[in-house]
mmCIF file of C-alpha atoms in Angstrom:
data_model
loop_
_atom_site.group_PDB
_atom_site.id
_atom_site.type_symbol
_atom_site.label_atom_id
_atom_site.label_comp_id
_atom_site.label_asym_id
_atom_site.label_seq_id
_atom_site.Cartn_x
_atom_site.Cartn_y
_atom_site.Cartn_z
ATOM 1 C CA UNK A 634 -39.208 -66.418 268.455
ATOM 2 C CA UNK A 635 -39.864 -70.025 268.713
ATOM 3 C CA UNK A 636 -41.963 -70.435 271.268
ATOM 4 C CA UNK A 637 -45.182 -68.439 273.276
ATOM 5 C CA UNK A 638 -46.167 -69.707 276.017
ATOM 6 C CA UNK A 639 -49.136 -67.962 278.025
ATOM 7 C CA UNK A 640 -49.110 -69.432 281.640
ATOM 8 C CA UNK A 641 -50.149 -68.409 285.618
ATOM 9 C CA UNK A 642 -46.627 -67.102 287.088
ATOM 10 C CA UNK A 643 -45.876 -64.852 290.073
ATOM 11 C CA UNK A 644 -46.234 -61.066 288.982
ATOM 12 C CA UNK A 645 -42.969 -60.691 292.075
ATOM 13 C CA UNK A 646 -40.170 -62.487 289.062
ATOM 14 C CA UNK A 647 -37.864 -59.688 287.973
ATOM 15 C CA UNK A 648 -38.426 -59.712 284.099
ATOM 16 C CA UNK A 649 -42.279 -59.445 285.144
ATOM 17 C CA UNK A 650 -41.660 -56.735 287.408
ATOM 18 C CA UNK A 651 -39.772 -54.474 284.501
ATOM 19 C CA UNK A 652 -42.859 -55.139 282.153
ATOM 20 C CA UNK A 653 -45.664 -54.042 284.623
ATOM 21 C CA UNK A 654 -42.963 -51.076 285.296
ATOM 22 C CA UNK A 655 -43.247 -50.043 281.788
ATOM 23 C CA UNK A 656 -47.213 -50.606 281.769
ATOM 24 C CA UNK A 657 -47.136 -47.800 284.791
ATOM 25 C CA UNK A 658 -45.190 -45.623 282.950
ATOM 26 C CA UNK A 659 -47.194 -45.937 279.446
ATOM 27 C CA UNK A 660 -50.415 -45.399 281.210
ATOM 28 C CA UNK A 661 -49.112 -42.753 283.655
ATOM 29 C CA UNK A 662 -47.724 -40.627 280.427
ATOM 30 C CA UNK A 663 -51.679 -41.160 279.092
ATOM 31 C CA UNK A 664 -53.686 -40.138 282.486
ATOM 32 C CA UNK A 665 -53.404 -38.185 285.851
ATOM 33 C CA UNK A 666 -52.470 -40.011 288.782
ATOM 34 C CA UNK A 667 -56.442 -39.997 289.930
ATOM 35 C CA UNK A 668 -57.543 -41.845 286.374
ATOM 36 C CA UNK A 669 -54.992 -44.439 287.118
ATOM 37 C CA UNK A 670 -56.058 -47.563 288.742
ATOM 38 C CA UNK A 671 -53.164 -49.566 289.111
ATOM 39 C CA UNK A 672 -53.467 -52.869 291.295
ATOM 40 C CA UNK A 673 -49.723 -53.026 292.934
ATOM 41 C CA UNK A 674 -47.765 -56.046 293.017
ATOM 42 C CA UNK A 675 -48.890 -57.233 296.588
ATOM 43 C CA UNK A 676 -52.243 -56.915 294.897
ATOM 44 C CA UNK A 677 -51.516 -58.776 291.842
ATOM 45 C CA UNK A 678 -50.098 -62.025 294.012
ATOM 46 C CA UNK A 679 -52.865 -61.634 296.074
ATOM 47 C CA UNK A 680 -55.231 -65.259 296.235
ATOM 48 C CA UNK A 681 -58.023 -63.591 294.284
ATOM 49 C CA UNK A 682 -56.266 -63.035 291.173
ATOM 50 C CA UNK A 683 -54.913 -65.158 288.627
ATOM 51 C CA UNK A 684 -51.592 -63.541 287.052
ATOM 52 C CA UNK A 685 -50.654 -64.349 283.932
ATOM 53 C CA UNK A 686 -47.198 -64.213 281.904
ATOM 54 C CA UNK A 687 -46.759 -64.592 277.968
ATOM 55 C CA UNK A 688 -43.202 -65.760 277.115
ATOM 56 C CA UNK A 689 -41.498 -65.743 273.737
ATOM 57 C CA UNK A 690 -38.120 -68.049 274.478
ATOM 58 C CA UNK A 691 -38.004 -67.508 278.038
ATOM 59 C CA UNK A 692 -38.534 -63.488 277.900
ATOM 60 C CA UNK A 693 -42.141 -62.223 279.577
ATOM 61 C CA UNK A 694 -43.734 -60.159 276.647
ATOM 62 C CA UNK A 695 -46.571 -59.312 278.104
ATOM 63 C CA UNK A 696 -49.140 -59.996 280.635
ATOM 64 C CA UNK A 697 -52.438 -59.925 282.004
ATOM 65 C CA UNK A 698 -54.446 -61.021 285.616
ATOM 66 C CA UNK A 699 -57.933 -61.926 286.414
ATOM 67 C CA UNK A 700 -59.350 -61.123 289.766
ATOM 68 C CA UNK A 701 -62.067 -62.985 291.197
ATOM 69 C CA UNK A 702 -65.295 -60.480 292.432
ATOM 70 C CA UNK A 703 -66.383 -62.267 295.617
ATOM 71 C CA UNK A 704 -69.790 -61.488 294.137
ATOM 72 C CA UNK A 705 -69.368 -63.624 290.975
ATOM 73 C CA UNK A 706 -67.539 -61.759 288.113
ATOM 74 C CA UNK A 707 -63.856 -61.635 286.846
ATOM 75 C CA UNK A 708 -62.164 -58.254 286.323
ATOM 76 C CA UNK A 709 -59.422 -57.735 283.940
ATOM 77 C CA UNK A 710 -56.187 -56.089 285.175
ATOM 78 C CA UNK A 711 -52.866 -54.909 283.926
ATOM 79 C CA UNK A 712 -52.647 -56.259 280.240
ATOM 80 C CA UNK A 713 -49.855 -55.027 278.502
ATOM 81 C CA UNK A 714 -47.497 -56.347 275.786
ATOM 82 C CA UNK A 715 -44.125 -55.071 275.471
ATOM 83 C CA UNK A 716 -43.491 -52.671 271.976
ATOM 84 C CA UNK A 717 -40.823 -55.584 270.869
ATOM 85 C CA UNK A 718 -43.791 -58.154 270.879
ATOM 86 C CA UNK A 719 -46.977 -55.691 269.582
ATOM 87 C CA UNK A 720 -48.605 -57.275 266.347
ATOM 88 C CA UNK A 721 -48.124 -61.257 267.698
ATOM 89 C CA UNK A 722 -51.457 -61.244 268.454
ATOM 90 C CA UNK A 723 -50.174 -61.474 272.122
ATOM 91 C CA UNK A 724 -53.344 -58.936 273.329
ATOM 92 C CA UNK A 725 -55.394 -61.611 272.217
ATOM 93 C CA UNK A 726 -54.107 -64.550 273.178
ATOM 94 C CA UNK A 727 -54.158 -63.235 276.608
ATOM 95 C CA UNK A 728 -57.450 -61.817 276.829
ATOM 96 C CA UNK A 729 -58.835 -65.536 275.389
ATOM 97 C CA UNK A 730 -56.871 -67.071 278.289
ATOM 98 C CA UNK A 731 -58.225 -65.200 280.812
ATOM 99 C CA UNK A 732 -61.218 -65.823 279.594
ATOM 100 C CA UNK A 733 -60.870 -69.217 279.937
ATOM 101 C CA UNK A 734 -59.559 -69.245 283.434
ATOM 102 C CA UNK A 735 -62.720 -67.065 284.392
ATOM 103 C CA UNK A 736 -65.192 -69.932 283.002
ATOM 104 C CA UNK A 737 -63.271 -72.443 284.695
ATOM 105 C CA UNK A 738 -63.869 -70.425 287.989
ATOM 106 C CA UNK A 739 -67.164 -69.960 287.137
ATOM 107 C CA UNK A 740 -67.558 -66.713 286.858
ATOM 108 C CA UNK A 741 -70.648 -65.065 285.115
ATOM 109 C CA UNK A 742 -68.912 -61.883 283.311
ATOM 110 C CA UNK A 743 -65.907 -60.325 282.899
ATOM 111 C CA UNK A 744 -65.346 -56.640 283.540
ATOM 112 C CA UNK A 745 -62.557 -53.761 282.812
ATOM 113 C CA UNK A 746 -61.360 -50.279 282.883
ATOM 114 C CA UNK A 747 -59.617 -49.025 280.041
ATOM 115 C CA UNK A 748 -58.892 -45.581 279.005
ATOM 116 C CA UNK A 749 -59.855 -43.235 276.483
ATOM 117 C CA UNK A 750 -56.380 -42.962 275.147
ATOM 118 C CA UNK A 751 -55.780 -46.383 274.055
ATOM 119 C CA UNK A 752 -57.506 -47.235 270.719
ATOM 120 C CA UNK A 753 -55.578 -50.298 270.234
ATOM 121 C CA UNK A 754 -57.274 -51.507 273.415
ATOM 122 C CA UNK A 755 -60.578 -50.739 272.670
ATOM 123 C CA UNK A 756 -60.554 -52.382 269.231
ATOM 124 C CA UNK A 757 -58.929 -55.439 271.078
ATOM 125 C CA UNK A 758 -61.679 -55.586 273.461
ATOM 126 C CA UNK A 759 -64.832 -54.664 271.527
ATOM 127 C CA UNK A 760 -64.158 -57.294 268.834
ATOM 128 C CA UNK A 761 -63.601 -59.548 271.724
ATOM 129 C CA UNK A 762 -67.575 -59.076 272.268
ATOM 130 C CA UNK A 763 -67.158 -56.336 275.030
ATOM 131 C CA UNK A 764 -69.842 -53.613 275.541
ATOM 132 C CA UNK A 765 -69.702 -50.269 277.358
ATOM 133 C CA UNK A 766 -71.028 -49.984 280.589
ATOM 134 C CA UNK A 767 -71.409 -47.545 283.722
ATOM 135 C CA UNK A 768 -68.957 -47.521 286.151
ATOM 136 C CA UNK A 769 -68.835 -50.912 288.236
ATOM 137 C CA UNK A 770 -67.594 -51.608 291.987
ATOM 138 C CA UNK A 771 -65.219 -49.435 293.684
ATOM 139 C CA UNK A 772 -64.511 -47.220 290.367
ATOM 140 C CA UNK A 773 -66.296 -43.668 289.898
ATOM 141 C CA UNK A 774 -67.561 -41.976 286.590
ATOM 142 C CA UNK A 775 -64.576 -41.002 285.046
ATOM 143 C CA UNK A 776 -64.327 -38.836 281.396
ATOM 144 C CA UNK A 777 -61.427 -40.446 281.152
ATOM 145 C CA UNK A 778 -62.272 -44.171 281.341
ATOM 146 C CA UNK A 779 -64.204 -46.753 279.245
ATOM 147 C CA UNK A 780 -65.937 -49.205 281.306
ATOM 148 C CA UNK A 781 -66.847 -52.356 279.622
ATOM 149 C CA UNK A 782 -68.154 -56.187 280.162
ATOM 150 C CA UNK A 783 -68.818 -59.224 278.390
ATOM 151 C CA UNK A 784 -71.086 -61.888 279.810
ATOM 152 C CA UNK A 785 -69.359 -65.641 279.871
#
């Protein structure tokens, strides 16, 4: 690969559509349907969030959106990297730019759901400077789930 780029694109492009596909059916081999919180396409263009593509000459590789609290906090949604593009340090690069975004916005914290079953993503985050939390907005305790936040 030449190239990575890491930019705001419209989660409704085919190639985009096939990778949050494959997120869906990663996480839905991991957890029941009710530990699942999947925010659907409609919900992923929606004006609130802030969808973002990484491409490696053109292809997406992975991806990642921020949505906007109305009461002042970012939430992180849907990041996944395709298996082809796992140790580019794509994860990261995504989670930094997000992060970014979220400053510019102004937002005081950033917030996530992630799942017991994914080590990868709890290493990613927690050396990121995330910190377990309870349960936050519309989510309920969950064994299942890792709640976590990290103040901007």
């Amino acid at each position: 690969m030449t190239q990575i780029t890491l930019r705001i694109e419209s989660p409704r492009q085919a190639d985009v559509v096939r990778l949050v596909e494959a997120l869906d059916v990663y996480q839905s081999r991991l957890y029941p349907p009710e530990s699942n919180h999947f925010l659907d396409l409609e919900g992923l263009a929606g004006p609130n969030v802030r969808f973002f593509v990484a491409r490696g000459d053109g292809r997406a590789l992975g991806c990642g959106a921020l949505r906007i609290d109305p009461a002042g906090w970012g939430e992180l949604k849907r990041m996944f990297v395709s298996p082809e593009a796992r140790g580019l340090r794509l994860g990261r690069r995504l989670l930094e730019r997000i992060e970014e975004e979220a400053r510019r916005e102004g937002l005081s914290c950033m917030r996530l759901e992630t799942g017991i079953h994914q080590p990868e993503a709890l290493g990613l985050y927690r050396s990121a400077g995330y910190v377990e939390r309870e349960a936050f907005g519309a989510y309920s305790p969950d064994s299942l789930s890792v709640f976590m936040e990290k103040c901007l």
